Coordinates of C-alpha atoms in Angstrom, one line a residue:
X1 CA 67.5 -5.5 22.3
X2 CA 64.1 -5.8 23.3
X3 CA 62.2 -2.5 24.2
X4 CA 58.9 -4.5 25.4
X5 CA 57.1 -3.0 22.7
X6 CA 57.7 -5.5 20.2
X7 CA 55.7 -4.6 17.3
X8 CA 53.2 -7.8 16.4
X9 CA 52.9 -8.0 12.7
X10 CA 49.6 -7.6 11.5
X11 CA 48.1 -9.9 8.9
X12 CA 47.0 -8.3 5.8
X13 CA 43.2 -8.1 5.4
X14 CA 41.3 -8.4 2.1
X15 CA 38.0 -5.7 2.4
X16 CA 35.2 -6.5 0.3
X17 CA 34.7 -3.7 -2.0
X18 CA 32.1 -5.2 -4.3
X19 CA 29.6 -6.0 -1.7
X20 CA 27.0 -2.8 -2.0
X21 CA 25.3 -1.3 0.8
X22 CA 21.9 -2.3 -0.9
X23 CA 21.9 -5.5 -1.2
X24 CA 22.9 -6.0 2.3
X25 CA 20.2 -4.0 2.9
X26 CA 17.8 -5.9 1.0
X27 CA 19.3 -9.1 2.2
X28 CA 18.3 -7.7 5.9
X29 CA 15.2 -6.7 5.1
X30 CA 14.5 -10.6 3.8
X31 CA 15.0 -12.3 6.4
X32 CA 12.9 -10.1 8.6
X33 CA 10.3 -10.9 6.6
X34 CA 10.8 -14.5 6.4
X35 CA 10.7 -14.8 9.8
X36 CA 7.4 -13.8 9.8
X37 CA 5.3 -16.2 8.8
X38 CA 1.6 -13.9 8.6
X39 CA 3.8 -10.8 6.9
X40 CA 5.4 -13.2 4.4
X41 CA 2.3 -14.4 3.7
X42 CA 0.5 -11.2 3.3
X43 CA 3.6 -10.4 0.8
X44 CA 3.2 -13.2 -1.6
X45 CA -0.8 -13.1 -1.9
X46 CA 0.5 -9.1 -2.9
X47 CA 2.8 -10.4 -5.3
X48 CA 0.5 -12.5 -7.0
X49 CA -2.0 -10.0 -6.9
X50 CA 0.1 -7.6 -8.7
X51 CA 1.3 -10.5 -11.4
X52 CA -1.9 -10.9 -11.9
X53 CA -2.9 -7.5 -12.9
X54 CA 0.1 -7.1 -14.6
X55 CA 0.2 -10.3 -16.9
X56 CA -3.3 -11.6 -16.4
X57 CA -5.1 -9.6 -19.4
X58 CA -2.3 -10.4 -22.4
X59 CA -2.9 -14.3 -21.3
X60 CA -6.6 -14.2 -21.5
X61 CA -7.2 -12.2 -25.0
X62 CA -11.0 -11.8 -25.1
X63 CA -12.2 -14.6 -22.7
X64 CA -13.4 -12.0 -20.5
X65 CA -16.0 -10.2 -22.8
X66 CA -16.7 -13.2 -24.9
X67 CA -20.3 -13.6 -24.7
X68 CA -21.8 -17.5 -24.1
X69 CA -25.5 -17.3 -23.4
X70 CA -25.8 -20.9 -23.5
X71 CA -24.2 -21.2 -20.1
X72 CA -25.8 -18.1 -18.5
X73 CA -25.2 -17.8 -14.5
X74 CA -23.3 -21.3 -14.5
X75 CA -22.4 -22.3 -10.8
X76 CA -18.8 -22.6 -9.8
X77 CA -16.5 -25.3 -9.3
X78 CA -17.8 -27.5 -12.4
X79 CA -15.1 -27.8 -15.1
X80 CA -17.9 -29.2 -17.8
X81 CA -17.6 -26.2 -19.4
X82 CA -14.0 -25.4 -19.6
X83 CA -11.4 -24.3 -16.9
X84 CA -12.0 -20.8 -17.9
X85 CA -15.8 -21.4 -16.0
X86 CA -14.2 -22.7 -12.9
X87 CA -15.8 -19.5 -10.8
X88 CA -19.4 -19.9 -12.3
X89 CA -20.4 -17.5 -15.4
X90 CA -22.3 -13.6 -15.0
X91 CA -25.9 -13.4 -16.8
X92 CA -23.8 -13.5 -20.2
X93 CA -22.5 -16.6 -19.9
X94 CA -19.0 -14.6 -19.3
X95 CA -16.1 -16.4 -17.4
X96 CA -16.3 -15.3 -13.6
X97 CA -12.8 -15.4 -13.3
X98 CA -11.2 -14.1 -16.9
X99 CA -13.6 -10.9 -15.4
X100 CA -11.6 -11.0 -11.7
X101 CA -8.2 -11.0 -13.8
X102 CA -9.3 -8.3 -15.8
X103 CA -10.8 -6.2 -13.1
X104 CA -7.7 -6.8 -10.8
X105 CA -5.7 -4.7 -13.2
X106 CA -8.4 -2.2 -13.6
X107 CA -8.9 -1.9 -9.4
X108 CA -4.9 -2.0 -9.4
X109 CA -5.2 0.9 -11.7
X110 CA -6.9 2.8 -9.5
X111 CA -5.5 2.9 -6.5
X112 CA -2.0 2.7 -7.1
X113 CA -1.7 5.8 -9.3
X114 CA -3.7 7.8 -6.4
X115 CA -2.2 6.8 -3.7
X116 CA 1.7 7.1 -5.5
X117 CA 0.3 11.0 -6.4
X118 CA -1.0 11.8 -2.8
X119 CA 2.5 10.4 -1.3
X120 CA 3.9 12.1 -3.7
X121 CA 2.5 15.6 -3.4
X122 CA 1.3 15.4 0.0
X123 CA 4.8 14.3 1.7
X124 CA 7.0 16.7 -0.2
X125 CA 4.7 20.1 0.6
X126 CA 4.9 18.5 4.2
X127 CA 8.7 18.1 4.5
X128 CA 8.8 22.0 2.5
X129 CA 6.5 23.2 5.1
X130 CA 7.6 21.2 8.3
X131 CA 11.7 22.8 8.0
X132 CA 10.8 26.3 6.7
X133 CA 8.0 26.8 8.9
X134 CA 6.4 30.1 9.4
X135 CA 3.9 31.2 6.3
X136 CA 4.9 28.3 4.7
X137 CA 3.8 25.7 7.3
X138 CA 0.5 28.0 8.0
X139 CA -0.3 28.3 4.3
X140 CA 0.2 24.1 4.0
X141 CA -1.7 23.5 7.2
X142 CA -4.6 25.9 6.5
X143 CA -4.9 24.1 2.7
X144 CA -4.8 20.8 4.3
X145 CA -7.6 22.1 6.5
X146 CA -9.7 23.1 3.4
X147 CA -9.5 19.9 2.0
X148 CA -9.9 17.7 5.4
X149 CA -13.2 19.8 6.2
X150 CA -15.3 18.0 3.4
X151 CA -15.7 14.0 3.8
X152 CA -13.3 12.6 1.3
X153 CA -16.0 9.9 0.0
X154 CA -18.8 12.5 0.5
X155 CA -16.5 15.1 -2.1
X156 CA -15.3 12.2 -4.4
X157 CA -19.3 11.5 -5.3
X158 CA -19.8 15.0 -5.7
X159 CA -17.6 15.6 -8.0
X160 CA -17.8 12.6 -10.1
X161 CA -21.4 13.2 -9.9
X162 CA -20.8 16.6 -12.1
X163 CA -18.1 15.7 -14.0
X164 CA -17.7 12.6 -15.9
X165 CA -16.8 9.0 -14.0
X166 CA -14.2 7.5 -15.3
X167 CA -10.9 5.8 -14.0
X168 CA -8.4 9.4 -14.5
X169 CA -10.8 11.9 -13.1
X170 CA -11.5 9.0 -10.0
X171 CA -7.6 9.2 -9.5
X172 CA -7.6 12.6 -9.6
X173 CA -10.2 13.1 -6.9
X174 CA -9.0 10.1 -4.7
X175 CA -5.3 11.2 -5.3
X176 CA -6.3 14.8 -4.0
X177 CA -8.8 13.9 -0.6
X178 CA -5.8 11.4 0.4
X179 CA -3.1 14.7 0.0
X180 CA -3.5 16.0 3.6
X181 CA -2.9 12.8 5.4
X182 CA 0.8 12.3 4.0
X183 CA 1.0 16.3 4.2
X184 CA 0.0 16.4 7.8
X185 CA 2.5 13.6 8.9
X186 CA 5.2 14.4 6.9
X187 CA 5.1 17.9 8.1
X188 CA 4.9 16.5 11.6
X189 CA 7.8 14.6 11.1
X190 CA 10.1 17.6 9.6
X191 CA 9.1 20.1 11.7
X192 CA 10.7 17.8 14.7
X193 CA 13.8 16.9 12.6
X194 CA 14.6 20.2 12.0
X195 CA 15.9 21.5 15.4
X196 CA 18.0 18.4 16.0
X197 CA 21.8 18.7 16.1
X198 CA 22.9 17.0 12.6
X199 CA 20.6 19.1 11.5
X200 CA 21.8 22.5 12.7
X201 CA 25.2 20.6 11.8
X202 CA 24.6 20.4 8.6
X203 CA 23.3 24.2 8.3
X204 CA 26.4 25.7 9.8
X205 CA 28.5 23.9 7.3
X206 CA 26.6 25.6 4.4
X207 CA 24.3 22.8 3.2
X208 CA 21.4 24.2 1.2
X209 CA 17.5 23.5 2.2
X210 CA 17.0 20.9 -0.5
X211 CA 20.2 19.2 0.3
X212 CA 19.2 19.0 3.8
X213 CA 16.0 17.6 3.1
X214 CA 17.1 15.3 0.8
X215 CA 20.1 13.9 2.8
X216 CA 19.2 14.0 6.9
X217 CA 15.1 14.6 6.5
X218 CA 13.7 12.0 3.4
X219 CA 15.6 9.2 5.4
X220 CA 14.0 9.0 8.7
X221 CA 10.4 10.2 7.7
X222 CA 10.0 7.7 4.6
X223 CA 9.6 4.5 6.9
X224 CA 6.8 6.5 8.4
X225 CA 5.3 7.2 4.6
X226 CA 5.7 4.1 3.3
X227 CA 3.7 2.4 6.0
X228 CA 0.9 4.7 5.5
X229 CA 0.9 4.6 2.1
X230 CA 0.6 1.0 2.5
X231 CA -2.6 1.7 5.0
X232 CA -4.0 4.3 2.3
X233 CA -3.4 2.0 -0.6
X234 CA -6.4 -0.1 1.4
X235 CA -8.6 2.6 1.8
X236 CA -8.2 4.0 -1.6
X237 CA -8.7 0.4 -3.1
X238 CA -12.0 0.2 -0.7
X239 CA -13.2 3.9 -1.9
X240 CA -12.7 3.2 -5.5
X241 CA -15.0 -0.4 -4.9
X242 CA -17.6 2.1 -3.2
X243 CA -18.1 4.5 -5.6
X244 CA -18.2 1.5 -8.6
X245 CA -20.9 0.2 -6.4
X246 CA -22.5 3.4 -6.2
X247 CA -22.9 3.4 -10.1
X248 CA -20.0 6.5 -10.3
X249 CA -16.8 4.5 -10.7
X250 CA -15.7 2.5 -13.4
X251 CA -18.4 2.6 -16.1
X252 CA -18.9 -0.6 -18.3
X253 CA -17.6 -1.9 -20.7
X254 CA -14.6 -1.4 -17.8
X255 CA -14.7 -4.0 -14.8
X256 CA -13.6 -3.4 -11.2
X257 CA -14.5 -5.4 -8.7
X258 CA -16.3 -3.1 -6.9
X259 CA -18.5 -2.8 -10.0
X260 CA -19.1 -7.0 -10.0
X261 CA -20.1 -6.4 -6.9
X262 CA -22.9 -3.8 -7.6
X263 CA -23.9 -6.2 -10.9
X264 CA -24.5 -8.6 -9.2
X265 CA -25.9 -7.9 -5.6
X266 CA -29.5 -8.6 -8.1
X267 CA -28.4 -11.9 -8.0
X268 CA -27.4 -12.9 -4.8
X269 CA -30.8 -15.5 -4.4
X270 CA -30.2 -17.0 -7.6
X271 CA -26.6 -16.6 -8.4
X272 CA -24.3 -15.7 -5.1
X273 CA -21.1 -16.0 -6.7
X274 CA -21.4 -13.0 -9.1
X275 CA -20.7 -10.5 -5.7
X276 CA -19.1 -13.3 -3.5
X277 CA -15.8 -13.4 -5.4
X278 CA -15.0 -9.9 -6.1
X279 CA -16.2 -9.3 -2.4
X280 CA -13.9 -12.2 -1.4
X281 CA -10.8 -10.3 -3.8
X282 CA -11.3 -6.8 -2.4
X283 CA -11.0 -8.4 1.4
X284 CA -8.3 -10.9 0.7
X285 CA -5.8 -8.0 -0.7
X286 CA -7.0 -5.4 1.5
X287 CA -6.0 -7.4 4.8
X288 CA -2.5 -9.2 3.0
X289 CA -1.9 -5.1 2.9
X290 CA -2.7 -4.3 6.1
X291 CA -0.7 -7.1 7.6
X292 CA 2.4 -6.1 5.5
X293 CA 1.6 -2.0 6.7
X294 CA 1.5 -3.5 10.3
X295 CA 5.0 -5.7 9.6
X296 CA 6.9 -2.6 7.9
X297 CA 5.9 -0.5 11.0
X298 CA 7.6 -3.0 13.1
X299 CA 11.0 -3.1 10.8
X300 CA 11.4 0.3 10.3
X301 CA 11.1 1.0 14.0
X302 CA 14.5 0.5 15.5
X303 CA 13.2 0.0 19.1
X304 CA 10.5 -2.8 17.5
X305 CA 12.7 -4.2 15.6
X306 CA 14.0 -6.9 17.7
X307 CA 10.5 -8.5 18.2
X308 CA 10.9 -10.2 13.9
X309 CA 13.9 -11.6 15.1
X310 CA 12.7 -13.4 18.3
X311 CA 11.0 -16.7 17.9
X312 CA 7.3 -16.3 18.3
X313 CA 7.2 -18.8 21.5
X314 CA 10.2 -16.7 23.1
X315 CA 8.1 -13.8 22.4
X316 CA 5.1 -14.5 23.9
X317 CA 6.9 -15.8 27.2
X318 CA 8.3 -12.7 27.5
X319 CA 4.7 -10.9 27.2
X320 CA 3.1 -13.1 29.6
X321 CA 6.1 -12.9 32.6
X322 CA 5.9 -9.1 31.8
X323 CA 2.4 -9.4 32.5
X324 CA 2.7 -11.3 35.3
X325 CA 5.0 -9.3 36.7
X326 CA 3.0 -6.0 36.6

């Protein structure tokens, strides 16, 4: 006897278990990228720069000190002298680009180390600060004060003017001028956080501070970080290339190309390539990073996020019928 509720039998499913969370993750975050053609771009000159500096030195041995003075300030683009010569040759008769490999990893050096260190530092005092509030958030901000009050560059050459110059104790300076940028935001960024519901959810039910921070707080401010660290690995490359210029950077028998440049603006009438390739190095990787800063802003942004997956022709309709409609 039918109660017209016959139960409908329901076909066993199989869930995927295996499948992690990351790798679809990952796996999204690929495809945005793909589809942008610039950003992907800007990614893979990155990635080479990076291989370069990485596995660029153990391939060359000593080809970039070896000393040829039989082919002193050889133009580039002539491969009667060896592959190696392909860039032109210093006033040593040195391999121009054995000396851009070898100064990629020292630049690299650099800038990655201070700019991991301020992120570091800077956004967890910030996220400390931003959810305690009171003394602790006036004792940050006030610090981060101190430090903004003096022109980063300006203290950097002050300092490596009395101390030493070398590559730690440029870190160390660089790392702690760039602290109050990534203190100020993430502080910023916490501070607003903390009054929301999950939040005050998440206190009622007992959760400590660090737990809090670490669970409901890291998540939504690190897209935030990340982009500016990838905006202040630029500027840090770019002060590190200044001060090398200045003659307080990386000291010889190191090589940065900020210091190639400096060696050889002498020689800019009689040998242009000495400070044009370097030059052309530090802008090449400083714009690939500020396109990929530009394209993680736009993914991490939930309401932005739908303009990586809209074709660029659909996208720039849209803009001009918006335009013409206002």
């Amino acid at each position: 006897m039918s109660t017209g509720l016959d139960l409908v039998p329901v076909k066993p499913t199989t869930a995927i278990v295996g499948e992690p969370a990351k790798k679809r993750a990952g796996s999204k975050w690929f495809r945005l990228l793909v589809n942008d053609r610039v950003a992907a771009a800007a990614a893979v000159v990155l990635g080479l720069v990076f291989l370069t500096a990485v596995f660029g030195p153990m391939l060359l041995g000593d080809l970039a000190t070896r000393i040829d003075l039989d082919n002193s300030n050889q133009p580039p683009f002539t491969l009667s002298h060896g592959w190696a010569n392909v860039l032109g040759t210093d006033p040593l008769g040195r391999s121009m680009l054995a000396r851009l490999i070898v100064a990629c990893q020292t630049t690299l050096s650099v800038a990655i180390p201070a700019v991991l260190i301020s992120a570091i530092v800077g956004s967890a005092i910030g996220m400390w600060a931003g959810y305690h509030r009171g003394w602790r958030e006036t004792l940050a901000m006030r610090i981060a004060d101190v430090i903004m009050s003096f022109p980063s560059l300006l203290l950097a050459v002050v300092v490596l003017y009395v101390f030493s110059p070398s590559a730690a104790n440029i870190v160390a300076v660089l790392a702690i001028t760039r602290i109050p940028v990534y203190l100020r935001t993430a502080r910023a960024e916490s501070a607003e956080l903390q009054s929301r519901l999950f939040v005050d959810a998440a206190r009622t039910f007992g959760a400590s501070a660090h737990s809090i921070i670490g669970r409901h707080v890291v998540p939504i401010v690190l897209p935030t970080l990340l982009t500016l660290a990838t905006l202040d690995f630029c500027y840090v490359m770019l002060a590190e290339s200044s001060l090398s210029f200045l003659g307080i950077g990386i000291q010889p028998p190191d090589v940065s190309w900020g210091l190639m440049v400096s060696q050889g603006r002498t020689y800019l009438h009689t040998a242009w390539w000495l400070s044009f390739f370097p030059g052309l190095a530090i802008v090449i990787t400083t714009v690939s990073a500020t396109i990929l800063a530009a394209w993680a802003r736009i993914a991490t942004d939930p309401g932005q996020r739908w303009r990586l997956t809209v074709p660029q022709k659909r996208l720039t309709r849209f803009a001009k019928t918006t335009k013409a409609l206002s």
